[in-house]
Amino acid sequence: MPKATSFPLHADLETVLVSETEIKKRVKKLGAEIAASYGNEEITVVSIINGAILFTADLLREIPNPIRLDCIRIASYRNDTKSHGKPQLLQSLTLDISNRHVLLIDDILDTGKTFSVVVDMIRKLNPASLRTCVLLDKRGRREVEFEADFVGFQIPDKFVVGYGLDFAERYRNLPCIGVLKPNLQNPPEWA
Ligand code: IMP
Ligand code: MG
């Protein structure tokens, strides 16, 4: 059976930007880069859910270090004209991260607002170190200066879905990353 038929959500994509095979290959390499950077240290991973769930699950299995995992939930308001333009922390950490080596993971670095808020929050908790990792980087959209230490792929300024990234909570289960057909990107405000 052809792949498109076995995964009908593919039909909603205008283009595939990163294939399932490319993701697997890059995630493996990122895991090795991260492991090399930490040596034998234990890592406290902080994953920003829901977007980073799939990436985190795959990446962690490529890092042989001892790992503690915590998740935080952020509400990002996509419409900058709203007064509540700042990302809000909906669910905070449960682990103590003071004096720990923290690796913060998100699905995509876009305007940089989410990371700047979360990084400030984590720094106040006095970790031994803080490094950041994103699967995707849309550098052209940055409003707050921020670069991640580990980046999977640089992508153009397009709204993408799949492999954890959603449009109105849908498409997270697509195994590749792609651009939605324009007629499906309605309303244009990102959920
Ligand atoms: P930032 O705060 O603008 O850097 O945005 C980061 C958050 O916005 C990510 O964690 C995503 O949830 C969301 N986001 C940004 N761009 C996209 C996209 O192209 N597709 C899906 N979600 C996105
Ligand atoms: Mg997100």
GROMACS .gro file of C-alpha atoms and ligand atoms in nm:
model
  215
    1MET     CA    1   0.000   0.000   0.000
    2PRO     CA    2   0.145   0.348  -0.085
    3LYS     CA    3   0.255   0.560   0.212
    4ALA     CA    4   0.015   0.849   0.144
    5THR     CA    5  -0.279   0.610   0.169
    6SER     CA    6  -0.155   0.450   0.490
    7PHE     CA    7  -0.107   0.796   0.646
    8PRO     CA    8  -0.384   1.017   0.504
    9LEU     CA    9  -0.269   1.328   0.697
   10HIS     CA   10   0.012   1.358   0.437
   11ALA     CA   11  -0.251   1.476   0.192
   12ASP     CA   12  -0.295   1.799   0.396
   13LEU     CA   13   0.067   1.901   0.334
   14GLU     CA   14   0.171   2.137   0.058
   15THR     CA   15   0.538   2.035   0.094
   16VAL     CA   16   0.745   1.807   0.314
   17LEU     CA   17   1.035   2.010   0.458
   18VAL     CA   18   1.200   1.733   0.659
   19SER     CA   19   1.136   1.365   0.591
   20GLU     CA   20   1.102   1.093   0.853
   21THR     CA   21   1.439   0.949   0.746
   22GLU     CA   22   1.612   1.288   0.774
   23ILE     CA   23   1.464   1.340   1.122
   24LYS     CA   24   1.586   1.000   1.243
   25LYS     CA   25   1.936   1.061   1.108
   26ARG     CA   26   1.965   1.410   1.259
   27VAL     CA   27   1.822   1.309   1.597
   28LYS     CA   28   2.083   1.035   1.624
   29LYS     CA   29   2.362   1.287   1.549
   30LEU     CA   30   2.221   1.544   1.790
   31GLY     CA   31   2.215   1.278   2.062
   32ALA     CA   32   2.583   1.210   1.999
   33GLU     CA   33   2.666   1.585   2.001
   34ILE     CA   34   2.484   1.631   2.330
   35ALA     CA   35   2.645   1.327   2.491
   36ALA     CA   36   2.990   1.452   2.382
   37SER     CA   37   2.918   1.794   2.528
   38TYR     CA   38   2.818   1.657   2.870
   39GLY     CA   39   3.083   1.385   2.907
   40ASN     CA   40   2.968   1.147   3.179
   41GLU     CA   41   2.757   1.407   3.364
   42GLU     CA   42   2.398   1.344   3.461
   43ILE     CA   43   2.157   1.565   3.264
   44THR     CA   44   1.830   1.709   3.391
   45VAL     CA   45   1.617   1.741   3.079
   46VAL     CA   46   1.338   1.998   3.080
   47SER     CA   47   1.104   1.944   2.787
   48ILE     CA   48   0.846   2.203   2.681
   49ILE     CA   49   0.526   2.013   2.611
   50ASN     CA   50   0.323   1.937   2.410
   51GLY     CA   51   0.533   2.036   2.109
   52ALA     CA   52   0.861   1.876   2.218
   53ILE     CA   53   0.711   1.542   2.327
   54LEU     CA   54   0.798   1.336   2.020
   55PHE     CA   55   1.140   1.494   1.969
   56THR     CA   56   1.229   1.450   2.337
   57ALA     CA   57   1.120   1.085   2.338
   58ASP     CA   58   1.341   1.001   2.039
   59LEU     CA   59   1.636   1.222   2.138
   60LEU     CA   60   1.662   1.085   2.491
   61ARG     CA   61   1.708   0.735   2.357
   62GLU     CA   62   2.018   0.858   2.171
   63ILE     CA   63   2.184   1.000   2.485
   64PRO     CA   64   2.351   0.735   2.700
   65ASN     CA   65   2.410   0.965   3.002
   66PRO     CA   66   2.212   0.931   3.324
   67ILE     CA   67   1.904   1.149   3.270
   68ARG     CA   68   1.629   1.297   3.486
   69LEU     CA   69   1.326   1.419   3.292
   70ASP     CA   70   1.083   1.697   3.377
   71CYS     CA   71   0.826   1.873   3.158
   72ILE     CA   72   0.683   2.221   3.163
   73ARG     CA   73   0.380   2.355   2.981
   74ILE     CA   74   0.369   2.701   2.826
   75ALA     CA   75   0.084   2.886   2.660
   76SER     CA   76   0.221   3.098   2.376
   77TYR     CA   77  -0.009   3.360   2.238
   78ARG     CA   78   0.058   3.383   1.868
   79ASN     CA   79  -0.113   3.716   1.810
   80ASP     CA   80   0.129   3.990   1.910
   81THR     CA   81  -0.141   4.257   1.909
   82LYS     CA   82  -0.302   4.096   2.215
   83SER     CA   83  -0.214   4.246   2.550
   84HIS     CA   84  -0.116   3.901   2.684
   85GLY     CA   85   0.165   3.865   2.429
   86LYS     CA   86   0.402   3.710   2.682
   87PRO     CA   87   0.420   3.329   2.703
   88GLN     CA   88   0.255   3.208   3.025
   89LEU     CA   89   0.380   2.920   3.239
   90LEU     CA   90   0.086   2.679   3.278
   91GLN     CA   91   0.267   2.392   3.447
   92SER     CA   92   0.600   2.429   3.622
   93LEU     CA   93   0.887   2.201   3.718
   94THR     CA   94   0.847   1.922   3.969
   95LEU     CA   95   1.219   1.836   4.004
   96ASP     CA   96   1.472   2.042   4.197
   97ILE     CA   97   1.719   2.171   3.936
   98SER     CA   98   1.956   2.370   4.158
   99ASN     CA   99   2.318   2.264   4.097
  100ARG     CA  100   2.205   2.032   3.816
  101HIS     CA  101   2.309   2.034   3.451
  102VAL     CA  102   1.991   2.134   3.273
  103LEU     CA  103   1.916   2.072   2.906
  104LEU     CA  104   1.608   2.261   2.790
  105ILE     CA  105   1.434   2.110   2.486
  106ASP     CA  106   1.169   2.260   2.259
  107ASP     CA  107   1.026   2.176   1.919
  108ILE     CA  108   1.091   2.508   1.745
  109LEU     CA  109   1.262   2.839   1.805
  110ASP     CA  110   1.058   3.107   1.635
  111THR     CA  111   1.031   3.459   1.779
  112GLY     CA  112   1.242   3.349   2.078
  113LYS     CA  113   0.986   3.469   2.333
  114THR     CA  114   0.914   3.125   2.480
  115PHE     CA  115   1.281   3.044   2.532
  116SER     CA  116   1.365   3.382   2.682
  117VAL     CA  117   1.087   3.344   2.942
  118VAL     CA  118   1.175   2.984   3.027
  119VAL     CA  119   1.551   3.046   3.035
  120ASP     CA  120   1.501   3.338   3.278
  121MET     CA  121   1.282   3.120   3.497
  122ILE     CA  122   1.535   2.833   3.500
  123ARG     CA  123   1.836   3.059   3.565
  124LYS     CA  124   1.665   3.191   3.879
  125LEU     CA  125   1.664   2.834   4.012
  126ASN     CA  126   2.047   2.822   4.005
  127PRO     CA  127   2.126   2.523   3.783
  128ALA     CA  128   2.494   2.421   3.758
  129SER     CA  129   2.463   2.480   3.382
  130LEU     CA  130   2.195   2.543   3.124
  131ARG     CA  131   2.208   2.438   2.759
  132THR     CA  132   1.928   2.453   2.505
  133CYS     CA  133   1.821   2.227   2.221
  134VAL     CA  134   1.559   2.274   1.948
  135LEU     CA  135   1.459   2.053   1.662
  136LEU     CA  136   1.379   2.345   1.432
  137ASP     CA  137   1.507   2.701   1.410
  138LYS     CA  138   1.326   2.975   1.214
  139ARG     CA  139   1.603   3.230   1.256
  140GLY     CA  140   1.438   3.481   1.025
  141ARG     CA  141   1.147   3.533   1.268
  142ARG     CA  142   1.344   3.621   1.580
  143GLU     CA  143   1.210   3.912   1.790
  144VAL     CA  144   1.411   3.832   2.103
  145GLU     CA  145   1.782   3.764   2.052
  146PHE     CA  146   1.840   3.397   2.127
  147GLU     CA  147   2.045   3.110   1.982
  148ALA     CA  148   2.011   2.747   2.092
  149ASP     CA  149   2.321   2.539   2.170
  150PHE     CA  150   2.196   2.239   1.972
  151VAL     CA  151   1.980   2.278   1.659
  152GLY     CA  152   1.831   2.004   1.445
  153PHE     CA  153   1.740   2.195   1.130
  154GLN     CA  154   1.727   2.555   1.012
  155ILE     CA  155   1.397   2.609   0.832
  156PRO     CA  156   1.247   2.899   0.634
  157ASP     CA  157   0.973   3.125   0.767
  158LYS     CA  158   0.684   2.884   0.705
  159PHE     CA  159   0.423   2.749   0.943
  160VAL     CA  160   0.506   2.380   0.986
  161VAL     CA  161   0.334   2.079   1.139
  162GLY     CA  162   0.425   1.720   1.223
  163TYR     CA  163   0.660   1.532   1.456
  164GLY     CA  164   0.508   1.706   1.759
  165LEU     CA  165   0.425   2.040   1.598
  166ASP     CA  166   0.057   2.117   1.572
  167PHE     CA  167  -0.198   2.334   1.407
  168ALA     CA  168  -0.487   2.371   1.654
  169GLU     CA  169  -0.363   2.051   1.832
  170ARG     CA  170  -0.371   1.845   1.511
  171TYR     CA  171  -0.095   1.685   1.299
  172ARG     CA  172   0.140   1.615   1.590
  173ASN     CA  173   0.144   1.247   1.491
  174LEU     CA  174   0.270   1.306   1.135
  175PRO     CA  175   0.610   1.132   1.116
  176CYS     CA  176   0.760   1.404   0.891
  177ILE     CA  177   0.763   1.787   0.910
  178GLY     CA  178   0.581   1.983   0.644
  179VAL     CA  179   0.394   2.295   0.543
  180LEU     CA  180   0.016   2.280   0.557
  181LYS     CA  181  -0.180   2.361   0.245
  182PRO     CA  182  -0.278   2.732   0.261
  183ASN     CA  183  -0.653   2.661   0.260
  184LEU     CA  184  -0.606   2.457   0.582
  185GLN     CA  185  -0.419   2.737   0.763
  186ASN     CA  186  -0.736   2.910   0.862
  187PRO     CA  187  -0.766   3.101   1.092
  188PRO     CA  188  -0.413   3.238   1.033
  189GLU     CA  189  -0.354   3.293   1.405
  190TRP     CA  190  -0.147   2.998   1.529
  191ALA     CA  191  -0.297   2.803   1.811
  192IMP     P1  192   0.843   3.145   2.002
  192IMP     O1  193   0.810   3.180   2.144
  192IMP     O2  194   0.786   3.244   1.905
  192IMP     O3  195   0.990   3.118   1.977
  192IMP     O4  196   0.761   3.019   1.964
  192IMP     C1  197   0.787   2.895   2.005
  192IMP     C2  198   0.657   2.817   2.011
  192IMP     O5  199   0.562   2.857   1.909
  192IMP     C3  200   0.690   2.673   1.981
  192IMP     O6  201   0.710   2.605   2.101
  192IMP     C4  202   0.568   2.625   1.906
  192IMP     O7  203   0.474   2.572   1.996
  192IMP     C5  204   0.506   2.746   1.841
  192IMP     N1  205   0.539   2.756   1.696
  192IMP     C6  206   0.620   2.846   1.638
  192IMP     N2  207   0.630   2.825   1.506
  192IMP     C7  208   0.551   2.718   1.480
  192IMP     C8  209   0.520   2.644   1.359
  192IMP     O8  210   0.568   2.672   1.247
  192IMP     N3  211   0.437   2.539   1.376
  192IMP     C9  212   0.384   2.502   1.495
  192IMP     N4  213   0.411   2.566   1.609
  192IMP    C10  214   0.494   2.674   1.601
  193MG      MG  215   0.534   2.462   2.166
   0.00000   0.00000   0.00000
